CSV table of C-alpha atoms in Angstrom, one decimal:
chain,number,residue,atom,x,y,z
A,1,MET,CA,9.2,2.0,35.3
A,2,LEU,CA,6.4,-0.3,34.3
A,3,LYS,CA,7.4,-3.8,33.2
A,4,ARG,CA,6.5,-4.7,29.6
A,5,PRO,CA,3.8,-7.4,30.4
A,6,LEU,CA,2.0,-4.9,32.8
A,7,LEU,CA,2.3,-2.2,30.2
A,8,ARG,CA,0.6,-4.5,27.6
A,9,ILE,CA,-2.2,-5.3,30.0
A,10,LEU,CA,-2.9,-1.6,30.7
A,11,ARG,CA,-2.7,-0.8,27.0
A,12,PHE,CA,-5.2,-3.5,26.0
A,13,GLY,CA,-7.5,-2.4,28.9
A,14,ALA,CA,-7.5,1.1,27.5
A,15,LEU,CA,-8.2,-0.1,24.0
A,16,LEU,CA,-11.1,-2.3,25.3
A,17,PHE,CA,-12.6,0.6,27.3
A,18,ALA,CA,-12.4,2.9,24.2
A,19,ALA,CA,-14.0,0.2,22.0
A,20,VAL,CA,-16.9,-0.2,24.5
A,21,VAL,CA,-17.4,3.5,25.1
A,22,CYS,CA,-17.2,4.4,21.3
A,23,ALA,CA,-19.1,1.4,20.0
A,24,PRO,CA,-21.9,3.5,18.5
A,25,CYS,CA,-19.3,5.9,16.9
A,26,VAL,CA,-17.8,3.7,14.2
A,27,GLY,CA,-16.1,6.7,12.6
A,28,ALA,CA,-14.1,7.3,15.8
A,29,GLN,CA,-12.4,3.9,15.3
A,30,MET,CA,-11.9,4.1,11.5
A,31,THR,CA,-8.4,5.5,11.7
A,32,ALA,CA,-5.6,3.9,9.7
A,33,PRO,CA,-3.5,3.0,12.8
A,34,ASN,CA,-6.5,1.2,14.4
A,35,ILE,CA,-7.2,-0.7,11.2
A,36,PHE,CA,-3.6,-1.7,11.0
A,37,ILE,CA,-3.7,-3.1,14.5
A,38,LYS,CA,-6.9,-5.0,13.9
A,39,SER,CA,-6.0,-6.3,10.4
A,40,PRO,CA,-6.4,-10.1,10.0
A,41,LEU,CA,-3.4,-12.4,10.0
A,42,SER,CA,-4.2,-13.3,6.4
A,43,LEU,CA,-3.1,-9.8,5.5
A,44,LEU,CA,-0.2,-9.5,7.9
A,45,PRO,CA,0.8,-13.1,8.7
A,46,THR,CA,4.3,-12.2,10.0
A,47,ILE,CA,3.3,-9.3,12.3
A,48,ASP,CA,1.1,-10.2,15.3
A,49,LYS,CA,-1.1,-7.7,17.1
A,50,ASN,CA,1.2,-7.0,20.0
A,51,THR,CA,4.0,-6.2,17.5
A,52,ARG,CA,1.8,-3.9,15.6
A,53,LEU,CA,0.9,-2.1,18.8
A,54,ASP,CA,4.6,-1.7,19.5
A,55,MET,CA,5.2,-0.4,16.0
A,56,VAL,CA,2.6,2.3,16.4
A,57,ASP,CA,3.9,3.3,19.9
A,58,TYR,CA,7.4,3.5,18.7
A,59,PHE,CA,6.4,5.9,15.9
A,60,LYS,CA,4.3,8.0,18.2
A,61,GLY,CA,7.3,8.2,20.5
A,62,GLY,CA,9.5,9.5,17.7
A,63,MET,CA,11.6,6.4,17.7
A,64,SER,CA,13.0,4.6,14.7
A,65,THR,CA,13.1,1.2,16.5
A,66,SER,CA,12.2,-1.8,14.4
A,67,SER,CA,10.2,-4.7,15.6
A,68,ALA,CA,11.0,-8.4,14.8
A,69,THR,CA,8.6,-10.3,12.6
A,70,SER,CA,7.8,-14.0,12.9
A,71,LEU,CA,10.3,-14.7,10.1
A,72,ASN,CA,13.0,-12.7,11.9
A,73,GLY,CA,12.7,-9.8,9.6
A,74,GLU,CA,12.3,-6.1,10.7
A,75,ALA,CA,9.0,-4.1,10.6
A,76,ARG,CA,8.6,-0.4,11.3
A,77,VAL,CA,6.1,2.3,10.8
A,78,THR,CA,7.5,4.9,8.5
A,79,SER,CA,4.6,7.3,8.2
A,80,MET,CA,1.3,7.6,10.0
A,81,ASP,CA,-1.8,9.8,10.5
A,82,ASP,CA,-5.5,9.0,10.9
A,83,ARG,CA,-6.0,8.6,7.1
A,84,GLN,CA,-3.0,6.3,6.2
A,85,ILE,CA,-0.3,4.3,7.7
A,86,GLU,CA,2.9,3.2,5.9
A,87,PHE,CA,5.2,0.5,7.2
A,88,THR,CA,7.9,-2.0,6.3
A,89,THR,CA,7.1,-5.7,6.6
A,90,SER,CA,10.6,-7.0,6.0
A,91,ASP,CA,13.9,-5.9,4.6
A,92,ASN,CA,12.5,-5.9,1.1
A,93,GLY,CA,8.8,-5.3,1.5
A,94,ARG,CA,6.5,-2.5,2.6
A,95,MET,CA,2.8,-1.7,2.8
A,96,SER,CA,0.3,1.1,3.3
A,97,ILE,CA,-3.2,0.8,4.7
A,98,ALA,CA,-5.9,3.5,4.3
A,99,PRO,CA,-9.7,3.6,4.9
A,100,VAL,CA,-11.7,5.5,2.2
A,101,LYS,CA,-15.4,6.2,1.7
A,102,TYR,CA,-17.1,4.0,-0.8
A,103,GLY,CA,-20.6,5.3,-1.3
A,104,LYS,CA,-22.3,4.7,2.1
A,105,ASP,CA,-19.7,2.2,3.1
A,106,THR,CA,-16.0,2.3,3.9
A,107,VAL,CA,-13.3,0.2,2.1
A,108,ILE,CA,-9.7,-0.4,3.0
A,109,VAL,CA,-7.0,0.4,0.4
A,110,VAL,CA,-3.9,-1.7,0.8
A,111,VAL,CA,-0.7,-1.1,-1.2
A,112,LYS,CA,1.8,-4.0,-1.2
A,113,THR,CA,5.3,-3.2,-2.5
A,114,THR,CA,8.2,-5.6,-3.0
A,115,ASP,CA,11.6,-3.9,-3.5
A,116,ILE,CA,13.6,-6.7,-5.2
A,117,PRO,CA,15.0,-6.4,-7.7
A,118,VAL,CA,13.1,-3.1,-8.2
A,119,SER,CA,10.0,-1.7,-6.5
A,120,ASP,CA,6.8,-3.3,-7.8
A,121,SER,CA,3.4,-2.8,-6.3
A,122,ARG,CA,0.0,-4.3,-6.1
A,123,VAL,CA,-3.1,-2.5,-4.8
A,124,GLU,CA,-5.9,-4.4,-3.1
A,125,LEU,CA,-9.3,-3.1,-2.1
A,126,TYR,CA,-11.1,-4.8,0.9
A,127,SER,CA,-14.5,-4.4,2.4
A,128,TRP,CA,-14.8,-3.3,6.0
A,129,PRO,CA,-15.2,-4.9,8.5
A,130,GLY,CA,-15.4,-8.2,6.7
A,131,TRP,CA,-12.0,-7.9,4.9
A,132,GLU,CA,-13.4,-9.5,1.7
A,133,LEU,CA,-11.3,-8.7,-1.4
A,134,ILE,CA,-13.3,-6.4,-3.7
A,135,ASP,CA,-10.8,-5.6,-6.4
A,136,SER,CA,-7.0,-5.5,-7.0
A,137,ARG,CA,-4.7,-3.9,-9.6
A,138,ASP,CA,-1.0,-3.9,-10.4
A,139,CYS,CA,0.8,-1.9,-13.0
A,140,GLY,CA,-0.5,-3.9,-15.9
A,141,VAL,CA,1.3,-5.0,-19.1
A,142,ILE,CA,3.7,-3.1,-21.3
A,143,ALA,CA,1.1,-2.3,-23.9
A,144,ASP,CA,-0.8,-0.3,-21.2
A,145,TRP,CA,2.1,2.0,-20.8
A,146,VAL,CA,2.9,2.7,-24.4
A,147,THR,CA,2.2,6.3,-25.4
A,148,PRO,CA,-0.2,7.2,-28.3
A,149,SER,CA,2.8,8.4,-30.4
A,150,ALA,CA,4.5,5.0,-30.0
A,151,LYS,CA,1.4,3.3,-31.2
A,152,LYS,CA,1.1,5.7,-34.1
A,153,GLU,CA,4.7,5.0,-35.1
A,154,ASN,CA,4.2,1.2,-34.6
A,155,ARG,CA,6.8,1.2,-31.8
A,156,THR,CA,4.9,-1.0,-29.4
A,157,GLU,CA,6.7,-4.2,-30.3
A,158,ASP,CA,10.1,-2.4,-29.9
A,159,VAL,CA,9.1,-1.3,-26.4
A,160,GLU,CA,8.0,-4.8,-25.5
A,161,ASN,CA,11.2,-6.3,-26.8
A,162,ALA,CA,13.4,-3.9,-24.9
A,163,LEU,CA,11.6,-4.2,-21.6
A,164,GLY,CA,10.4,-7.7,-21.4
A,165,PHE,CA,7.8,-6.9,-18.7
A,166,MET,CA,6.6,-3.9,-16.7
A,167,THR,CA,7.2,-2.9,-13.0
A,168,ALA,CA,6.0,0.1,-11.2
A,169,SER,CA,5.7,1.4,-7.6
A,170,ALA,CA,2.3,2.6,-6.4
A,171,THR,CA,1.2,5.3,-3.8
A,172,PHE,CA,-2.3,6.1,-2.6
A,173,ASP,CA,-3.7,9.5,-1.8
A,174,PRO,CA,-6.6,9.2,0.6
A,175,GLU,CA,-7.7,12.8,0.0
A,176,THR,CA,-8.5,12.1,-3.7
A,177,ALA,CA,-8.8,8.3,-3.6
A,178,THR,CA,-6.2,8.2,-6.3
A,179,ILE,CA,-3.6,5.5,-6.9
A,180,THR,CA,-0.5,6.6,-8.8
A,181,PHE,CA,1.8,4.1,-10.5
A,182,VAL,CA,5.4,5.2,-11.4
A,183,PRO,CA,7.5,2.9,-13.6
A,184,THR,CA,10.6,1.3,-12.1
A,185,VAL,CA,11.5,-1.0,-15.0
A,186,SER,CA,14.5,1.1,-15.9
A,187,GLY,CA,16.3,-0.5,-12.9
A,188,ILE,CA,16.3,-3.9,-14.6
A,189,VAL,CA,17.0,-3.0,-18.2
A,190,ALA,CA,20.3,-2.0,-19.8
A,191,LYS,CA,20.6,1.8,-19.8
A,192,ASP,CA,21.1,2.1,-23.5
A,193,GLU,CA,18.1,-0.1,-24.3
A,194,TYR,CA,15.9,1.8,-21.9
A,195,ALA,CA,17.1,5.1,-23.4
A,196,LYS,CA,15.8,4.1,-26.8
A,197,VAL,CA,12.3,3.4,-25.6
A,198,SER,CA,11.8,5.6,-22.6
A,199,PRO,CA,10.2,8.4,-24.7
A,200,TYR,CA,7.4,6.0,-25.7
A,201,ILE,CA,6.5,5.0,-22.1
A,202,HIS,CA,4.1,7.0,-19.9
A,203,ARG,CA,5.8,8.7,-16.9
A,204,SER,CA,2.9,7.7,-14.6
A,205,MET,CA,-0.5,6.2,-14.6
A,206,THR,CA,-3.3,6.8,-12.2
A,207,ALA,CA,-6.4,4.9,-11.1
A,208,LYS,CA,-9.4,5.9,-8.8
A,209,VAL,CA,-11.3,4.1,-6.2
A,210,ARG,CA,-14.9,4.5,-7.2
A,211,ALA,CA,-17.9,3.4,-5.3
A,212,GLY,CA,-19.5,0.3,-6.8
A,213,LYS,CA,-16.8,0.1,-9.5
A,214,GLY,CA,-13.7,-0.8,-7.6
A,215,ILE,CA,-10.3,0.4,-8.9
A,216,VAL,CA,-10.9,2.2,-12.2
A,217,PRO,CA,-8.1,3.4,-14.6
A,218,ASP,CA,-7.9,7.2,-14.7
A,219,LYS,CA,-5.1,9.0,-16.6
A,220,ALA,CA,-1.7,8.4,-18.1
A,221,ARG,CA,1.0,11.0,-18.4
């Protein structure tokens, strides 16, 4: 069996060879796993490149093995294909990375989610390959989530008083370039209080990644 240092050398050699051979074919390198591995430390400061390579290899091998981060947390790929990779960054954090067409260019959609006390997400849009932040969006404020019927009945203030603030988890669909936010605030509000105002809160809100416009609000349901 090959020892781990030799395996790393061979693996890096294979990656370097592929990069040289496919240099003119940028599309061949624009897979979510490759982007994850090459992401700057500013995006993934606790997961170095070697660890990311291990995480991808473990997932490809059908293993649920976690990798240690620089803060002694555990990171693991939970879902992966060429279009998107999802992974944990710690015991309480997770992310997804996906490339998407942006007119003639490509941008990287990153969803960052913290799961304490409830899941709450922020979506960031980066240029490629410069990794400059183009746009970002979270779930917004309570008023954004209030339904038309609540506004008509002047219940907005009641909803704001009951909730205090808004939290929501986000997912990204690379096929449609759609971000979907689903509220999670029920997990931090007394059940009876939430029951009173839940009919006046949208069940989900979506946004689209649109070329030249960034992250644009779409629909509320």
